[in-house]
Short mmCIF file of C-alpha atoms and ligand atoms in Angstrom, two decimals:
data_model
loop_
_atom_site.label_atom_id
_atom_site.label_comp_id
_atom_site.label_asym_id
_atom_site.label_seq_id
_atom_site.Cartn_x
_atom_site.Cartn_y
_atom_site.Cartn_z
CA MET A 38 -0.16 0.24 -0.15
CA ALA A 39 1.40 3.26 -0.85
CA THR A 40 0.91 6.07 1.98
CA GLN A 41 3.31 8.77 0.20
CA VAL A 42 3.59 10.00 -3.87
CA ALA A 43 4.90 13.19 -5.33
CA VAL A 44 3.41 14.88 -8.23
CA VAL A 45 5.51 17.03 -10.38
CA GLY A 46 3.49 19.23 -12.40
CA ALA A 47 1.16 21.29 -10.53
CA GLY A 48 -0.92 22.65 -13.50
CA LEU A 49 -5.01 21.04 -14.51
CA ILE A 50 -4.38 17.35 -13.96
CA GLY A 51 -1.45 17.63 -11.07
CA ARG A 52 -3.86 19.36 -8.86
CA ALA A 53 -6.57 16.97 -9.88
CA TRP A 54 -4.46 13.85 -8.90
CA ALA A 55 -3.50 16.00 -5.87
CA ILE A 56 -7.08 15.71 -4.30
CA VAL A 57 -7.24 11.38 -6.00
CA PHE A 58 -4.57 10.14 -3.84
CA ALA A 59 -4.79 12.80 -0.14
CA ARG A 60 -8.53 11.78 -0.70
CA ALA A 61 -7.94 8.07 -0.16
CA GLY A 62 -5.11 8.84 2.90
CA VAL A 63 -2.40 9.19 1.19
CA ARG A 64 0.62 11.90 1.24
CA VAL A 65 1.07 13.92 -1.02
CA ARG A 66 3.77 16.46 -2.44
CA LEU A 67 3.73 18.25 -5.27
CA TYR A 68 6.20 20.40 -6.87
CA ASP A 69 6.32 22.59 -9.94
CA VAL A 70 9.07 24.32 -11.93
CA ASN A 71 6.57 27.59 -11.80
CA THR A 72 6.24 29.26 -8.53
CA LEU A 73 3.32 31.63 -9.65
CA GLN A 74 1.58 28.53 -10.19
CA LEU A 75 2.68 26.94 -6.91
CA ASN A 76 1.71 29.66 -4.88
CA GLN A 77 -2.33 29.27 -6.18
CA VAL A 78 -2.48 25.40 -6.05
CA ILE A 79 -3.80 25.04 -2.37
CA SER A 80 -6.56 27.68 -2.62
CA ARG A 81 -7.49 25.88 -6.27
CA ILE A 82 -7.50 22.61 -4.86
CA ASP A 83 -9.64 23.76 -2.08
CA GLU A 84 -12.10 25.26 -4.14
CA SER A 85 -12.83 21.94 -5.86
CA LEU A 86 -13.10 19.95 -2.54
CA GLN A 87 -15.27 22.43 -1.11
CA ASP A 88 -17.66 21.85 -4.85
CA LEU A 89 -17.11 17.81 -3.81
CA HIS A 90 -18.33 18.40 -0.28
CA GLN A 91 -21.33 19.86 -1.36
CA VAL A 92 -22.62 17.37 -3.23
CA GLY A 93 -21.58 14.92 -0.26
CA LEU A 94 -18.71 13.02 -2.62
CA VAL A 95 -15.99 14.06 0.27
CA ASP A 96 -16.54 13.98 3.99
CA ASP A 97 -13.79 16.17 5.36
CA PRO A 98 -11.80 18.27 3.17
CA ALA A 99 -9.55 19.80 5.54
CA ALA A 100 -8.34 16.47 6.20
CA ILE A 101 -7.90 16.18 2.78
CA LEU A 102 -6.11 19.27 1.99
CA ALA A 103 -3.70 18.45 5.30
CA ARG A 104 -2.28 15.68 3.19
CA ILE A 105 -0.76 17.89 0.46
CA GLU A 106 2.03 19.70 0.71
CA VAL A 107 3.83 22.14 -2.22
CA THR A 108 7.37 22.40 -2.69
CA GLU A 109 9.89 24.02 -4.96
CA ASN A 110 12.32 21.88 -4.12
CA LEU A 111 12.62 18.25 -6.61
CA VAL A 112 14.47 16.67 -4.02
CA THR A 113 12.21 17.04 -0.96
CA ALA A 114 8.70 16.22 -3.57
CA LEU A 115 10.71 13.03 -4.14
CA ALA A 116 11.82 12.06 -0.83
CA GLY A 117 9.70 9.12 0.79
CA ALA A 118 7.50 8.63 -2.51
CA SER A 119 7.14 5.07 -3.85
CA TYR A 120 5.63 6.43 -6.76
CA VAL A 121 5.79 9.42 -9.06
CA GLN A 122 3.06 10.88 -11.60
CA GLU A 123 4.48 13.05 -13.79
CA CYS A 124 2.11 16.02 -14.86
CA GLY A 125 4.56 18.18 -16.92
CA PRO A 126 3.92 19.54 -20.78
CA GLU A 127 2.24 17.47 -23.13
CA ASN A 128 5.84 17.20 -25.20
CA VAL A 129 8.68 14.86 -26.06
CA ALA A 130 11.27 16.95 -25.37
CA ALA A 131 9.88 18.42 -22.03
CA LYS A 132 8.79 14.49 -20.76
CA GLN A 133 12.54 13.22 -21.68
CA ALA A 134 13.98 16.03 -19.40
CA ILE A 135 11.72 15.65 -16.69
CA TYR A 136 12.47 11.81 -16.46
CA THR A 137 16.06 12.42 -16.54
CA GLN A 138 15.81 14.30 -13.76
CA LEU A 139 13.48 11.94 -11.93
CA GLU A 140 15.97 9.10 -12.51
CA ALA A 141 18.69 11.01 -10.90
CA ALA A 142 16.78 12.02 -7.90
CA CYS A 143 14.27 9.18 -7.33
CA ALA A 144 15.09 6.02 -5.20
CA SER A 145 15.57 2.61 -7.32
CA GLY A 146 12.09 1.08 -5.99
CA THR A 147 9.89 4.13 -6.94
CA ILE A 148 7.49 3.97 -9.77
CA LEU A 149 7.61 6.97 -12.42
CA ALA A 150 4.50 7.15 -14.18
CA SER A 151 3.10 9.89 -16.66
CA SER A 152 0.04 11.34 -17.40
CA THR A 153 0.42 12.31 -21.09
CA SER A 154 -2.70 11.83 -23.33
CA GLY A 155 -1.22 9.99 -26.15
CA ILE A 156 2.80 9.50 -26.17
CA VAL A 157 4.03 6.30 -25.33
CA ALA A 158 6.17 6.05 -22.59
CA SER A 159 9.52 4.38 -24.54
CA LEU A 160 9.85 7.50 -26.71
CA PHE A 161 10.58 9.83 -23.12
CA THR A 162 12.27 6.87 -21.23
CA GLY A 163 13.83 4.79 -24.09
CA HIS A 164 17.51 7.24 -23.31
CA LEU A 165 17.08 6.23 -19.52
CA ARG A 166 18.94 3.35 -17.71
CA HIS A 167 16.09 1.94 -15.99
CA PRO A 168 13.21 2.48 -18.59
CA GLU A 169 11.57 -0.66 -16.46
CA ARG A 170 10.19 1.33 -13.50
CA CYS A 171 8.37 3.43 -16.20
CA LEU A 172 5.07 3.70 -17.72
CA VAL A 173 1.94 5.84 -18.80
CA ALA A 174 -1.11 6.18 -16.08
CA HIS A 175 -3.43 8.16 -18.28
CA PRO A 176 -6.31 10.19 -16.51
CA VAL A 177 -9.23 11.63 -17.70
CA ASN A 178 -9.82 15.63 -16.60
CA PRO A 179 -10.52 15.46 -13.65
CA PRO A 180 -10.28 12.21 -12.35
CA TYR A 181 -10.90 12.92 -9.05
CA LEU A 182 -14.76 12.26 -10.75
CA ILE A 183 -14.32 10.68 -13.88
CA PRO A 184 -12.50 7.39 -12.80
CA LEU A 185 -10.83 5.97 -15.83
CA ILE A 186 -7.05 5.15 -16.00
CA GLU A 187 -4.79 3.96 -18.80
CA VAL A 188 -2.16 1.89 -17.95
CA VAL A 189 0.44 1.76 -20.84
CA PRO A 190 3.73 -0.14 -20.01
CA SER A 191 6.22 0.33 -22.48
CA SER A 192 8.00 -2.96 -23.68
CA GLU A 193 10.35 -2.42 -21.55
CA THR A 194 8.55 -1.88 -18.18
CA SER A 195 8.77 -4.65 -15.70
CA PRO A 196 5.39 -6.76 -14.93
CA LEU A 197 5.52 -6.04 -11.39
CA VAL A 198 5.77 -2.25 -12.13
CA VAL A 199 2.49 -2.71 -14.31
CA GLU A 200 0.90 -5.00 -11.19
CA ARG A 201 1.84 -2.30 -8.69
CA THR A 202 0.67 0.48 -10.55
CA LEU A 203 -2.95 -1.04 -11.00
CA ALA A 204 -2.87 -1.62 -7.32
CA LEU A 205 -1.99 1.69 -6.10
CA MET A 206 -4.62 2.72 -8.98
CA ARG A 207 -7.52 0.78 -7.02
CA GLN A 208 -6.17 1.85 -3.59
CA VAL A 209 -7.56 5.12 -4.37
CA SER A 210 -10.81 4.49 -6.06
CA GLN A 211 -9.60 4.51 -9.64
CA GLU A 212 -10.53 2.20 -12.48
CA PRO A 213 -7.65 1.47 -14.37
CA ILE A 214 -7.51 -0.44 -17.63
CA LEU A 215 -4.20 -2.13 -19.10
CA VAL A 216 -3.44 -1.42 -22.69
CA LYS A 217 -1.71 -4.17 -23.56
CA LYS A 218 0.79 -3.07 -25.85
CA GLU A 219 2.16 0.74 -26.87
CA ILE A 220 -0.29 2.97 -29.22
CA GLN A 221 -0.13 6.98 -29.95
CA GLY A 222 -3.28 7.85 -28.10
CA PHE A 223 -4.22 4.80 -26.09
CA ILE A 224 -7.60 3.82 -26.38
CA LEU A 225 -9.54 6.59 -25.26
CA ASN A 226 -8.74 9.47 -27.50
CA ARG A 227 -8.47 6.81 -30.38
CA LEU A 228 -12.35 6.38 -29.75
CA GLN A 229 -12.23 10.22 -28.89
CA GLY A 230 -10.80 10.72 -32.32
CA ALA A 231 -12.86 8.33 -34.16
CA LEU A 232 -15.95 9.93 -33.05
CA LEU A 233 -14.46 13.61 -33.67
CA ASN A 234 -12.87 12.99 -36.90
CA GLU A 235 -16.28 11.59 -38.04
CA ALA A 236 -18.53 14.33 -36.17
CA LEU A 237 -16.23 16.95 -37.98
CA ARG A 238 -16.76 15.58 -41.41
CA LEU A 239 -20.60 15.40 -41.17
CA PHE A 240 -20.59 18.96 -40.07
CA ARG A 241 -18.47 20.05 -42.85
CA ASP A 242 -19.99 18.63 -45.32
CA GLY A 243 -23.19 19.96 -44.41
CA TYR A 244 -25.25 16.47 -43.39
CA VAL A 245 -25.89 18.05 -39.49
CA SER A 246 -25.37 21.41 -37.82
CA ALA A 247 -23.16 21.61 -34.73
CA GLU A 248 -26.09 22.20 -32.30
CA ASP A 249 -28.00 18.64 -33.48
CA LEU A 250 -24.74 16.74 -33.78
CA ASP A 251 -24.33 17.03 -29.93
CA LYS A 252 -27.78 16.87 -29.17
CA THR A 253 -27.17 13.47 -31.03
CA VAL A 254 -24.84 12.64 -28.77
CA LYS A 255 -26.31 14.09 -25.23
CA HIS A 256 -29.99 12.71 -26.31
CA GLY A 257 -28.64 9.53 -27.89
CA LEU A 258 -25.50 7.59 -27.75
CA GLY A 259 -24.12 8.89 -24.69
CA LEU A 260 -26.95 8.22 -22.30
CA ARG A 261 -26.15 4.62 -22.71
CA TRP A 262 -22.07 5.11 -22.81
CA ALA A 263 -23.09 6.55 -18.76
CA LEU A 264 -23.83 3.25 -18.02
CA MET A 265 -22.29 0.76 -20.68
CA GLY A 266 -19.56 0.56 -23.23
CA PRO A 267 -20.32 0.37 -27.14
CA PHE A 268 -19.87 -3.81 -27.25
CA GLU A 269 -22.29 -4.56 -23.94
CA THR A 270 -24.57 -1.77 -26.17
CA ILE A 271 -24.66 -4.24 -28.84
CA ASP A 272 -24.77 -7.28 -26.99
CA LEU A 273 -28.23 -6.09 -25.46
CA ASN A 274 -29.41 -4.63 -28.71
CA ALA A 275 -30.17 -7.91 -30.44
CA PRO A 276 -32.09 -10.98 -28.72
CA GLU A 277 -29.04 -13.30 -29.26
CA GLY A 278 -26.22 -11.11 -28.28
CA VAL A 279 -23.23 -9.53 -30.56
CA VAL A 280 -23.24 -12.34 -33.25
CA ASP A 281 -26.95 -12.03 -34.11
CA TYR A 282 -26.84 -8.16 -33.92
CA ALA A 283 -23.72 -8.22 -36.59
CA GLY A 284 -25.80 -10.56 -38.62
CA ARG A 285 -28.65 -7.44 -38.54
CA TYR A 286 -26.83 -4.37 -38.76
CA GLY A 287 -22.96 -5.35 -39.88
CA PRO A 288 -23.55 -4.54 -43.00
CA LEU A 289 -24.53 -1.24 -42.44
CA TYR A 290 -21.26 -0.60 -40.78
CA ARG A 291 -19.17 -1.97 -42.84
CA ASP A 292 -20.65 0.15 -45.95
CA VAL A 293 -20.63 3.33 -43.78
CA ASP A 294 -17.08 2.16 -43.23
CA THR A 295 -15.94 2.31 -47.20
CA GLN A 296 -17.91 5.49 -47.49
CA ARG A 297 -15.36 7.64 -45.00
CA SER A 298 -12.99 9.75 -47.50
CA GLY A 299 -9.86 9.60 -45.05
CA ASP A 300 -9.00 13.15 -45.27
CA ASN A 301 -8.51 15.73 -42.97
CA PRO A 302 -11.44 16.64 -40.97
CA TRP A 303 -9.48 19.45 -39.36
CA ALA A 304 -9.03 22.13 -41.79
CA ILE A 305 -9.16 25.75 -40.47
CA GLU A 306 -12.24 26.65 -42.51
CA THR A 307 -14.65 23.83 -40.98
CA LEU A 308 -13.26 24.87 -37.20
CA GLN A 309 -14.26 28.55 -37.97
CA GLN A 310 -17.80 27.67 -39.35
CA LEU A 311 -17.99 25.28 -36.46
CA ASP A 312 -16.87 28.00 -34.04
CA SER A 313 -19.55 30.61 -35.18
CA GLU A 314 -22.36 28.17 -34.50
CA ARG A 315 -20.88 27.28 -30.73
CA ARG A 316 -20.42 31.20 -30.10
CA MET A 317 -24.16 31.37 -31.24
CA VAL A 318 -24.82 29.04 -28.96
CA LEU A 319 -22.44 29.80 -26.40
CA PRO A 320 -20.37 33.44 -26.30
CA SER A 321 -16.82 33.31 -25.14
CA SER A 322 -17.28 35.37 -22.58
CA GLN A 323 -19.93 32.20 -20.65
CA LEU A 324 -17.22 29.64 -21.57
CA ALA A 325 -16.10 29.70 -17.77
CA GLU A 326 -19.66 29.66 -16.64
CA ARG A 327 -20.69 26.95 -18.68
CA GLN A 328 -17.64 24.93 -17.81
CA ALA A 329 -18.64 25.43 -13.75
CA TRP A 330 -22.04 24.22 -14.68
CA ARG A 331 -20.73 21.06 -16.61
CA ASP A 332 -18.49 20.15 -13.38
CA ARG A 333 -21.32 20.72 -11.05
CA ARG A 334 -23.83 18.21 -13.31
CA LEU A 335 -21.03 15.45 -13.72
CA MET A 336 -20.42 15.89 -9.67
CA ALA A 337 -24.20 15.43 -9.13
CA LEU A 338 -24.36 12.28 -12.07
CA ILE A 339 -21.24 10.37 -10.11
CA ALA A 340 -22.86 11.02 -6.96
CA HIS A 341 -25.72 9.48 -8.18
CA LYS A 342 -23.92 6.75 -9.96
CA GLN A 343 -21.75 6.20 -6.57
CA LYS A 344 -25.53 5.41 -5.07
CA SER A 345 -27.03 3.18 -7.97
CA ASP A 346 -24.04 1.70 -9.69
CA GLY A 347 -24.78 -2.66 -10.05
P1 LIG B 1373 -0.93 21.82 -17.72
O1 LIG B 1373 -0.02 23.30 -18.53
O2 LIG B 1373 -2.27 22.62 -17.13
O3 LIG B 1373 0.38 22.01 -16.24
C1 LIG B 1373 1.90 21.72 -17.12
C2 LIG B 1373 2.47 22.36 -15.45
O4 LIG B 1373 4.00 21.32 -15.55
C3 LIG B 1373 2.63 23.43 -15.28
O5 LIG B 1373 2.57 23.59 -14.41
C4 LIG B 1373 3.93 23.74 -15.57
O6 LIG B 1373 4.58 25.16 -15.14
C5 LIG B 1373 4.83 22.46 -14.95
N1 LIG B 1373 6.11 21.95 -15.63
C6 LIG B 1373 6.51 22.69 -16.92
N2 LIG B 1373 7.71 22.27 -16.81
C7 LIG B 1373 8.06 21.48 -15.60
C8 LIG B 1373 9.45 20.86 -15.04
N3 LIG B 1373 10.37 20.54 -15.60
N4 LIG B 1373 9.27 19.77 -13.67
C9 LIG B 1373 7.79 20.18 -13.49
N5 LIG B 1373 6.72 20.93 -13.51
C10 LIG B 1373 6.67 21.31 -14.80
O7 LIG B 1373 -0.83 20.75 -18.28
P2 LIG B 1373 -2.19 19.70 -17.88
O8 LIG B 1373 -3.40 19.81 -18.58
O9 LIG B 1373 -1.82 19.40 -16.55
O10 LIG B 1373 -1.12 18.65 -18.36
C11 LIG B 1373 -0.32 18.14 -17.87
C12 LIG B 1373 -0.32 16.54 -17.97
O11 LIG B 1373 -1.27 15.64 -18.12
C13 LIG B 1373 0.32 16.57 -19.92
O12 LIG B 1373 0.98 15.50 -19.97
C14 LIG B 1373 -1.41 16.36 -20.53
O13 LIG B 1373 -1.05 15.45 -21.48
C15 LIG B 1373 -1.72 15.38 -19.76
N6 LIG B 1373 -2.93 15.51 -19.68
C16 LIG B 1373 -4.27 16.36 -19.43
C17 LIG B 1373 -5.34 16.57 -19.59
C18 LIG B 1373 -6.49 17.72 -19.95
O14 LIG B 1373 -7.58 17.27 -20.15
N7 LIG B 1373 -5.57 18.70 -19.28
C19 LIG B 1373 -6.26 14.80 -19.36
C20 LIG B 1373 -4.95 14.04 -19.30
C21 LIG B 1373 -3.94 14.19 -19.01
#
């Protein structure tokens, strides 16, 4: 059982990880190169804890906050930590530099896990003397509300490090999945990317408005997805399960797949058109208010799921 961890990088995700660990009784030392960021970190974590407390998702915000310590010194942050959650910038060079520092400063048994959204660990740990203690533990923002963690070892990662990381994630009430081999974007962002690429093409080619596309997920697919994944969905959507479903609807999906153009749907003209439709519904001045609304609704949904999940 881990009792003390370090979080390296105190931005959006680093702060959220600190809540995940401290909420589970683990002591956290949070480090960042940016002093300005560090100065604000405790008050921002406190705000999130108060919101969680209001919907009944945490009992004692003060006790959780007391387990989080902030430091400008990397060596202090790492002392006594059995696990490091790296939350630095999303680029290979920055992560390589951080991992070089971590390797030099950490005790030999310490696990070095990265929050990267899609870069495979071998690209920023391959140069180390001990890449076997490194892997990815990719969260979804914010991990104190959305529990999925993608654990992605490289071919060099030791099986024991994978096991210990999976166990730690369960210890702190996250839901880890194992990505069996390295692939850019892992599983979650590849699925999200497939949906976004298709959504942008349908919008660009004039089949649907931005608002109606969003409604398709909000009032359609997304309702089921809060309860189950796509495989369980199709298993339940034909009397005899997946093979029966494929017999009925497989040809449709195969046809649609062959019609996909494969061209780049992220052209600036498409994004500008999307932006103008979005800004009519939600002016830029109201973005922050809507983000806060989303987080509150998400908290209520999580509280509901915790009470009723089977
Ligand atoms: P962020 O920009 O909010 O935070 C990054 C922090 O790293 C900054 O505070 C910066 O000062 C700090 N930093 C820079 N160099 C450093 C160094 N050498 N040592 C220590 N700290 C350093 O970014 P974020 O959104 O928190 O993302 C962090 C990581 O988490 C990225 O790899 C990102 O892909 C991943 N992630 C982000 C999200 C998301 O939705 N934002 C979701 C999942 C994973």
